[in-house]
Short mmCIF file of C-alpha atoms and ligand atoms in Angstrom, two decimals:
data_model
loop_
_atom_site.label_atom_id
_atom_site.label_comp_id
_atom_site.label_asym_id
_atom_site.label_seq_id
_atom_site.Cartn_x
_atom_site.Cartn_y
_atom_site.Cartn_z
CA UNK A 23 40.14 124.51 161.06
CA UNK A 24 43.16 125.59 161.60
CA UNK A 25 42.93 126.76 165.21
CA UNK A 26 41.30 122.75 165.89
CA UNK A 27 44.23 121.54 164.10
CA UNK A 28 47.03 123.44 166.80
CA UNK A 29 44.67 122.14 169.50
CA UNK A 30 44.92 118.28 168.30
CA UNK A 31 48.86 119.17 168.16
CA UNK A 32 48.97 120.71 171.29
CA UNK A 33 46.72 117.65 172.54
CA UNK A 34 48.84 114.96 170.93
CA UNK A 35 52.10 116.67 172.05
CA UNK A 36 50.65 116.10 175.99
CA UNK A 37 49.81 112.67 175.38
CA UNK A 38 52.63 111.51 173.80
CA UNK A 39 55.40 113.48 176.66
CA UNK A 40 53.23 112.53 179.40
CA UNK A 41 55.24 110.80 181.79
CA UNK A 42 58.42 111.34 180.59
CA UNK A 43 60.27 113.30 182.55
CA UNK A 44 61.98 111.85 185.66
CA UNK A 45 64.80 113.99 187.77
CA UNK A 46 68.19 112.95 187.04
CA UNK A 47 69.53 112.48 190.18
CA UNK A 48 67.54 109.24 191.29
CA UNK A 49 67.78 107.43 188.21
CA UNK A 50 71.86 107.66 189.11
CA UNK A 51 72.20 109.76 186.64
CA UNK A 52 73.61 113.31 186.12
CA UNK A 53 71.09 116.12 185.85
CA UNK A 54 73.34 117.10 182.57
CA UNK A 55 72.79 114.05 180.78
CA UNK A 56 68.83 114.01 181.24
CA UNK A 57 68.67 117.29 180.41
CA UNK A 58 65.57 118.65 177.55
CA UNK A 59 65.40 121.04 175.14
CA UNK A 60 62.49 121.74 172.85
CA UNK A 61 61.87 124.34 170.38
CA UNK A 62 58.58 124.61 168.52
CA UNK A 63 58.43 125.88 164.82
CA UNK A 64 55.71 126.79 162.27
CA UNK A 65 56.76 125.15 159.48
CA UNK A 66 55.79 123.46 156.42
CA UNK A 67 51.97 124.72 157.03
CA UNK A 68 52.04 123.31 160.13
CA UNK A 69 53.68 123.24 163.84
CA UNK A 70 55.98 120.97 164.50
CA UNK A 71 57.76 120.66 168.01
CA UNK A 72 61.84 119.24 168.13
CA UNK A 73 62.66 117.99 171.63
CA UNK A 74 65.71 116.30 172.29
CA UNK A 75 67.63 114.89 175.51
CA UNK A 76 71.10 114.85 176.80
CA UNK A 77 74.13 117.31 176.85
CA UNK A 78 74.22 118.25 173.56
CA UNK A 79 70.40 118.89 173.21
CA UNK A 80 70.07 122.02 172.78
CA UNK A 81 72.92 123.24 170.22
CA UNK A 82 72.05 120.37 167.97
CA UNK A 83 67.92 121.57 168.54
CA UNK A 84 68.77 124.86 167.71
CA UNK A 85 70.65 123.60 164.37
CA UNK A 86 68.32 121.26 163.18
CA UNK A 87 65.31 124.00 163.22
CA UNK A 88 67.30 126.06 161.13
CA UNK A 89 67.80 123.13 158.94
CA UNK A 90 64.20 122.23 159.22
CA UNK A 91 63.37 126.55 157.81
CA UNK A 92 66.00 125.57 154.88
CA UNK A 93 64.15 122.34 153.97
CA UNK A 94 60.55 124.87 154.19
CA UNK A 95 62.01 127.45 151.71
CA UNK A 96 63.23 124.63 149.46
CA UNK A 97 60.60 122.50 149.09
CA UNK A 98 57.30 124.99 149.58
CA UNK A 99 54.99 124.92 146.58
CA UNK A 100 54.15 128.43 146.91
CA UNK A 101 57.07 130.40 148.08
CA UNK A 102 58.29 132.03 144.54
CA UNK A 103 61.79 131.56 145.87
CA UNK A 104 61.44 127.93 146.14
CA UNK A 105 63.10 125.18 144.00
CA UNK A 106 59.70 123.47 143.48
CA UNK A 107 58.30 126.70 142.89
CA UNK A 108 60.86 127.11 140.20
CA UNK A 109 60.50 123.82 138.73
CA UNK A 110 57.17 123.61 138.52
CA UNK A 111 57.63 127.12 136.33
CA UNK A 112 60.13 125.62 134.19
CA UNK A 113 58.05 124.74 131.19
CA UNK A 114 59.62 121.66 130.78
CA UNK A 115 63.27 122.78 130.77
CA UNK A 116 65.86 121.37 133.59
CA UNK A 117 66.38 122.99 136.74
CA UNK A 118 69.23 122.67 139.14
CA UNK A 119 68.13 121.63 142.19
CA UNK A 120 70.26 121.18 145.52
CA UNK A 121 71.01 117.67 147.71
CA UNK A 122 68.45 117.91 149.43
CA UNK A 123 65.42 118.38 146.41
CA UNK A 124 66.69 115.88 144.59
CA UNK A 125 67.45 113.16 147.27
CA UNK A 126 63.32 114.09 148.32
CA UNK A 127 62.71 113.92 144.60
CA UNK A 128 64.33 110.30 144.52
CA UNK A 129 62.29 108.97 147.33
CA UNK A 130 58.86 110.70 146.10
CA UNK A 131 59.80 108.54 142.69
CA UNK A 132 60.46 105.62 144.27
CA UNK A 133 57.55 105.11 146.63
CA UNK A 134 54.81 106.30 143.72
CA UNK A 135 56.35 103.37 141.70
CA UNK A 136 56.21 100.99 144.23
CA UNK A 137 52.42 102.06 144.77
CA UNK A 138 51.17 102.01 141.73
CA UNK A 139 51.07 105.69 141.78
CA UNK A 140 48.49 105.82 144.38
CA UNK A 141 50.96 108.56 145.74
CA UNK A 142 52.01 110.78 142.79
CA UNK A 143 53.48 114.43 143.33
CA UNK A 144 52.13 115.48 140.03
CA UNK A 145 48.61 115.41 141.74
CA UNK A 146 49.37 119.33 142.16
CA UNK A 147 47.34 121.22 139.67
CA UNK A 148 44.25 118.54 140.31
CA UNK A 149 44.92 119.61 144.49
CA UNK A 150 45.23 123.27 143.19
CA UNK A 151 41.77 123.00 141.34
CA UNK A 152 40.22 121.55 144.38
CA UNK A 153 41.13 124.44 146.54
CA UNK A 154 43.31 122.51 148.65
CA UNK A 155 46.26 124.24 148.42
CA UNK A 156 44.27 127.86 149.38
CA UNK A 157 41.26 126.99 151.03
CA UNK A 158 38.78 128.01 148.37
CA UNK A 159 37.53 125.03 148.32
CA UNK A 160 34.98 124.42 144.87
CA UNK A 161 34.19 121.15 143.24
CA UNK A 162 35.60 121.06 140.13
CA UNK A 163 33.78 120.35 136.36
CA UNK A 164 34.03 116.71 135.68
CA UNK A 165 35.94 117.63 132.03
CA UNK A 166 38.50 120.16 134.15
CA UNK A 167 39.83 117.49 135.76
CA UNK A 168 39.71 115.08 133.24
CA UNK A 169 42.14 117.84 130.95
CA UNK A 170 44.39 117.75 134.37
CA UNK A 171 44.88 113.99 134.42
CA UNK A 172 47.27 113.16 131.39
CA UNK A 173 49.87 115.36 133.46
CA UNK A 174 49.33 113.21 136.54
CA UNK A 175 51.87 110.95 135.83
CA UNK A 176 55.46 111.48 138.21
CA UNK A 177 57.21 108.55 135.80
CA UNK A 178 57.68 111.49 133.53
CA UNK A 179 59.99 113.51 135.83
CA UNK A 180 63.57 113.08 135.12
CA UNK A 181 65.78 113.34 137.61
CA UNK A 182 69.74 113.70 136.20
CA UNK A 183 71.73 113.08 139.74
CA UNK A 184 74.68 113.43 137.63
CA UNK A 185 74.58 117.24 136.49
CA UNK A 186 71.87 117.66 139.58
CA UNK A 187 68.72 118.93 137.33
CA UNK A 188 64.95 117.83 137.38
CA UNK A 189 62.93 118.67 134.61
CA UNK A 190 59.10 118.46 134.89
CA UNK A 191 57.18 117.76 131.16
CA UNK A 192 55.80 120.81 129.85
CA UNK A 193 52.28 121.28 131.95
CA UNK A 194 53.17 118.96 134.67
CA UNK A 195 53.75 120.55 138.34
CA UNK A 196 54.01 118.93 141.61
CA UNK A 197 54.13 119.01 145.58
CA UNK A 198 56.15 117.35 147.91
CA UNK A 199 53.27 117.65 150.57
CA UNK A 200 52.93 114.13 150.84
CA UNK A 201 56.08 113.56 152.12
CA UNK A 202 58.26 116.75 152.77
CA UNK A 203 57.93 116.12 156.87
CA UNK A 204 58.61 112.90 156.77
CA UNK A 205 61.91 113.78 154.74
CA UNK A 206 62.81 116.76 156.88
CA UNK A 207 62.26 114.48 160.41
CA UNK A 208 64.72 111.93 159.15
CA UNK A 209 67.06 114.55 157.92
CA UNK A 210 66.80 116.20 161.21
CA UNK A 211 67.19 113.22 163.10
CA UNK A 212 70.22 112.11 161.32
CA UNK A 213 71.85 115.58 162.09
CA UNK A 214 70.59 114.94 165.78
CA UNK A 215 72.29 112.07 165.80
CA UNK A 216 75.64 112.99 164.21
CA UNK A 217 75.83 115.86 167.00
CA UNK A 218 75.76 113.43 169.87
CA UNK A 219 71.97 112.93 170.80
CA UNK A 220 70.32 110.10 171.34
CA UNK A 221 67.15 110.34 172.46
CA UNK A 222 65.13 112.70 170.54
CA UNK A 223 61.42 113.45 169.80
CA UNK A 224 60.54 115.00 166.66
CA UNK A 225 56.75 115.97 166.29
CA UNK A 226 56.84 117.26 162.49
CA UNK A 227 53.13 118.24 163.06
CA UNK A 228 51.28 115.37 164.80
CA UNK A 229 50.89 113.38 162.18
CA UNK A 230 54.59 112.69 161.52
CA UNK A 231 56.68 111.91 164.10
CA UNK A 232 59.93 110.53 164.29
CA UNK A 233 62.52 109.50 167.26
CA UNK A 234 65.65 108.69 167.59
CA UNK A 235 66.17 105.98 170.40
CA UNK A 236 63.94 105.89 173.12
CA UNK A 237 62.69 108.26 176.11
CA UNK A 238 66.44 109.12 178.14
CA UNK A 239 64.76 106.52 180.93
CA UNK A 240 64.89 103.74 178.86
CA UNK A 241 61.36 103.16 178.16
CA UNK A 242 59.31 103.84 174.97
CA UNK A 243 57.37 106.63 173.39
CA UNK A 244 53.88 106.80 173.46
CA UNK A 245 52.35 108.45 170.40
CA UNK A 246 48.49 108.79 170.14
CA UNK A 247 46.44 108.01 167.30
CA UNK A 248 44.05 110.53 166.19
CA UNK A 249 40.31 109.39 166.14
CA UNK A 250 39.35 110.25 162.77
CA UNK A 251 35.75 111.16 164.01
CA UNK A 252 36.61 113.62 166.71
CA UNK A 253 39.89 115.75 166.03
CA UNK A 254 40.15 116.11 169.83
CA UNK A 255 39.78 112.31 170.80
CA UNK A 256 42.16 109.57 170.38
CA UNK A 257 41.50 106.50 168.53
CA UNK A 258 44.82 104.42 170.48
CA UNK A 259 48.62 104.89 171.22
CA UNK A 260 51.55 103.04 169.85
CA UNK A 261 54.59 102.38 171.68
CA UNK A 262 57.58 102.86 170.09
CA UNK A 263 61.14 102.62 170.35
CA UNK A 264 63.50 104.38 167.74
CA UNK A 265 61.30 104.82 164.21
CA UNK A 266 58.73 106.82 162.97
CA UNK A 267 54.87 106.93 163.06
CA UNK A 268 52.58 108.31 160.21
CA UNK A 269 48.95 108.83 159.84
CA UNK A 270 46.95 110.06 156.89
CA UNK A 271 43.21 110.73 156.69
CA UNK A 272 40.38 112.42 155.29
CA UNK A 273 40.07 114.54 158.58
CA UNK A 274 42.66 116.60 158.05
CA UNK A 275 41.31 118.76 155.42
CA UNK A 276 38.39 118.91 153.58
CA UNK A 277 34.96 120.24 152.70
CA UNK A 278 31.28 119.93 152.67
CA UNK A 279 29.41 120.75 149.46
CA UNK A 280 25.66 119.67 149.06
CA UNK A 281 26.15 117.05 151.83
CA UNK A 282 29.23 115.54 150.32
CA UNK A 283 32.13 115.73 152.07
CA UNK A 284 35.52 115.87 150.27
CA UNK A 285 39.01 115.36 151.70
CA UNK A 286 42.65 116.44 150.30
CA UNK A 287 43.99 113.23 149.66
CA UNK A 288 43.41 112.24 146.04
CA UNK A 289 43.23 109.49 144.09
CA UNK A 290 45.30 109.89 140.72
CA UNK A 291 43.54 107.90 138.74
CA UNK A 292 40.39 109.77 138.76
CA UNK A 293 41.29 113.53 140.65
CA UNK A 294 38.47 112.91 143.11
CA UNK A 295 39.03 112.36 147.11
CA UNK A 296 40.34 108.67 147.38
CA UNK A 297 37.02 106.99 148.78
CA UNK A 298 38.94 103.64 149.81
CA UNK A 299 36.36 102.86 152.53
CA UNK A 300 39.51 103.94 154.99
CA UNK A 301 39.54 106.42 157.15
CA UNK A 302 42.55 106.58 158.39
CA UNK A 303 46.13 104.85 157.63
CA UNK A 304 48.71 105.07 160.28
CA UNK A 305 52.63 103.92 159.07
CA UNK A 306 55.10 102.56 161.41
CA UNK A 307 58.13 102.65 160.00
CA UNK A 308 62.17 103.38 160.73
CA UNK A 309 62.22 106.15 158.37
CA UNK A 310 60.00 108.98 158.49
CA UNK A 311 59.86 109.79 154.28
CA UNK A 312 59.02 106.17 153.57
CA UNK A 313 56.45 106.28 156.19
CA UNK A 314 54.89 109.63 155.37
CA UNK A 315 54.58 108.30 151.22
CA UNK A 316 52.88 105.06 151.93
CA UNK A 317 50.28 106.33 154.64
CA UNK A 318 49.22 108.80 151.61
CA UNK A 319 49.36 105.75 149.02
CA UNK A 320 47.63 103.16 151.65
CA UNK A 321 45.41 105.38 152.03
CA UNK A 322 44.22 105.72 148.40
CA UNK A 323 44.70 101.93 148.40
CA UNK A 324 42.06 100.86 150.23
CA UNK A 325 42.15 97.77 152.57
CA UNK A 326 42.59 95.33 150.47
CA UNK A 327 45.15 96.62 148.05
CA UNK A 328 47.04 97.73 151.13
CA UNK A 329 46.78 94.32 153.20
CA UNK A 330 48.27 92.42 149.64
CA UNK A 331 50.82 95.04 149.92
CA UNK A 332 52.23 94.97 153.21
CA UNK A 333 52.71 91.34 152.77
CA UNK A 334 54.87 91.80 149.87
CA UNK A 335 57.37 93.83 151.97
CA UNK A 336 58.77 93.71 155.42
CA UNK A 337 59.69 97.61 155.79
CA UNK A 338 56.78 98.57 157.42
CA UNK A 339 53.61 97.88 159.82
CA UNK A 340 50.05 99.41 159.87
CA UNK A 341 46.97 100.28 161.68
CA UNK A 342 44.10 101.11 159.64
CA UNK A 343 40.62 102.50 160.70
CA UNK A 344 37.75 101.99 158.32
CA UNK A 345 34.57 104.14 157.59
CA UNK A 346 32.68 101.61 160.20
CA UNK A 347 35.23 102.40 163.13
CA UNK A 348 36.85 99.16 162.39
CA UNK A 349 40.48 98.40 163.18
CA UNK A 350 42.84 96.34 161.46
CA UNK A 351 46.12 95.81 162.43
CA UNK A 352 49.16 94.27 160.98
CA UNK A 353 50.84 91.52 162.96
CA UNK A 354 53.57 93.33 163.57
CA UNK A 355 52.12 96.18 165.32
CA UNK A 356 49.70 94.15 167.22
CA UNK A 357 51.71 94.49 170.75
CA UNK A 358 52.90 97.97 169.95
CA UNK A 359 49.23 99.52 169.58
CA UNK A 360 46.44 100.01 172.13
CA UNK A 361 42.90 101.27 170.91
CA UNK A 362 41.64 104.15 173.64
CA UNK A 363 38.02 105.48 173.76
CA UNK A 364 35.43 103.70 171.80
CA UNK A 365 37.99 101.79 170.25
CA UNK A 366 38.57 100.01 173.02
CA UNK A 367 35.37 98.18 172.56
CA UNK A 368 35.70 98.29 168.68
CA UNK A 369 35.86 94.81 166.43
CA UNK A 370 39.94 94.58 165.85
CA UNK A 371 41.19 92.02 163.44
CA UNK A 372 44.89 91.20 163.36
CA UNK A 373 46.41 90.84 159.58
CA UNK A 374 48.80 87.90 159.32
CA UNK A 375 50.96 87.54 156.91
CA UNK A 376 49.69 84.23 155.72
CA UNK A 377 46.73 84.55 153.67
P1 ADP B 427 49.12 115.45 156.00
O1 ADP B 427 50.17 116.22 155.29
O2 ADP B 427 47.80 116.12 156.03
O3 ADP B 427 49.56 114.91 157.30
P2 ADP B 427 49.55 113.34 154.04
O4 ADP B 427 50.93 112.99 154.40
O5 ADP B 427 48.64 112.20 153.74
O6 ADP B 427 48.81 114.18 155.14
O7 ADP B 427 49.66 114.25 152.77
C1 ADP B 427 48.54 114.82 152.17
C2 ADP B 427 49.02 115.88 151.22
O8 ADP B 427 49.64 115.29 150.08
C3 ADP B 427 47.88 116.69 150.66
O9 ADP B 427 47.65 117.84 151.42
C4 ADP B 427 48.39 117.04 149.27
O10 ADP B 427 49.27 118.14 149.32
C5 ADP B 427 49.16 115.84 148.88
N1 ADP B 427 48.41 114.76 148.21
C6 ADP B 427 47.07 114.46 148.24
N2 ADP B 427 46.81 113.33 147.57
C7 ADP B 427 48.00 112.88 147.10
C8 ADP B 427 48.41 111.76 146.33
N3 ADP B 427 47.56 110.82 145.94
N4 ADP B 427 49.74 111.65 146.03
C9 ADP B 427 50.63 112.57 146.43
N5 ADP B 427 50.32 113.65 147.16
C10 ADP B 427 49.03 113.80 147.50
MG1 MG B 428 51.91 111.24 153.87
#
């Protein structure tokens, strides 16, 4: 699983550089300015690959992986040095927490109650029972997970900015992997940013990116879409300038148990695999966090629950594939995505914002 799940990266990473490097010297411009740096790190249980462009490239590359290791060892749900770790082992006491947790902590609050709670951190212990989080993968009793529910409920967290403490009821625990990589590739494109760069590439493991301007020749990324029925094909590519794309989807993990197959993205209302009819939610977004919490919460949605939301907001855009191989896309990502493969052929329907 994990070995196919490099490959898609690796894949992914091809597709979306193709093309994109050009010599300096006949675009009138200085070798110095175009030039790349890349660095690819393990992190956050997955590879991720930081490329940026220009003369300051490579310092500000070198810095922002270091941040990106920081961000790991704060926010991993199993590293016993961890701050979630911690907090999730406070038994309902408050723990200080740095920036960085709590401004992740903030957003993972904001987007669950702006969902609904489809996405909800405190899913944890439900994951945990699953075998998501270790691979040994069972399906639960019925009554286990209905004893795990009442502390699936992230409006219970307090957050105190002020003295810089979370506190977690008593029984409750959580995990930022809904979101974490979509936090960490906005963080580590601001820092880009702030050093000078400005053109950047940040694959936080396929499926989050985030950029920062477009390719140094002026013309847009191209970021494949996975096809949710065959890890190695591609479903389409977007084209985008500076912003961030997220996908979420049953392929990523999951099982197979008496010919049922279950996924790791849950549904907190029940503790079973969201079975929306979806499957897959790609988010295009500016920010990476935002995008990375509401492909997780669209996806638990369903279509219908996320078409009424989308057209309640105007912070974000959407392609969805269903169970059928159906595509629906939001009007405002109609001209930026291109279905590839079979998809090419497959029945599209554009989402207006008119009802
Ligand atoms: P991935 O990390 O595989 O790219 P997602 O961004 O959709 O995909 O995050 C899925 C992860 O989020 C799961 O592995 C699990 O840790 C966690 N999770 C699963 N269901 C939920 C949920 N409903 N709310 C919050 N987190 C969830
Ligand atoms: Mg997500």
């Amino acid at each position: 699983m994990k070995l196919q799940k490099t490959l898609c990266v690796l894949i992914a990473l091809a597709l979306m550089l193709s093309g994109c490097t050009r010599s300096g010297s006949d675009a009138g411009r200085s070798v110095t300015e175009e030039a790349e740096y890349t660095e690819d790190v393990f992190a956050m249980d997955t590879f991720m690959s930081l490329r940026a462009y220009g003369p300051a490239a490579e310092a500000s590359v070198r810095e922002a992986s270091e941040e990106l290791r920081r961000l790991d060892s704060l926010f991993s749900v199993t590293n016993q040095e961890s701050e979630v770790y911690a907090a999730n082992r406070s038994a309902g006491t408050p723990q200080m927490v740095s920036e960085d947790t709590m401004a992740v902590l903030e957003q993972a609050l904001s987007i669950s109650g702006q969902t609904g709670g489809a996405m909800d951190i405190t899913i944890y212990p439900v994951l945990r029972t699953w075998g998501f989080t270790t691979g040994s993968y069972q399906v639960p009793d019925a009554e286990a997970i209905s004893a795990m529910l009442p502390y699936v409920d992230d409006s219970r967290i307090v957050l105190d900015k002020g003295k810089g403490t979370v506190q977690l009821p008593e029984g409750a625990e959580m995990d930022l992997g809904a979101l974490a990589k979509g936090y960490a590739g906005d963080k580590l494109a601001d820092m880009l940013q702030t050093a000078g760069v400005s053109s950047a590439l940040l694959n936080m493991g396929g499926s989050t990116i985030r950029t920062l301007g477009r390719k140094p020749d002026g013309s847009k990324w191209r970021i494949a879409v996975q096809d949710p029925e065959d890890p190695e094909g591609y479903a389409g590519v977007i084209e985008l300038g500076a912003g961030a794309v997220n996908t979420s989807g049953g392929y990523e993990r999951y099982f197979e148990e008496a010919g049922e197959i279950y996924w790791h993205i849950l549904d907190p209302d029940t503790g079973y695999p969201a079975r929306s009819g979806l499957a897959s939610v790609t988010v295009l977004t500016d920010q990476a966090c935002l995008g990375d919490g509401l492909s997780t919460a669209l996806f638990v949605m369903g279509l219908d629950r996320a078409v009424e939301f989308w057209r309640a907001r105007d912070d974000f855009e959407f392609v969805l594939i269903d169970e059928n191989g159906d595509l629906y896309v939001s009007q405002g990502a109609a001209d930026a995505f291109t279905p590839m493969g079979r998809y090419a052929s497959a029945k599209l329907t554009v989402i207006s914002r008119e009802t």
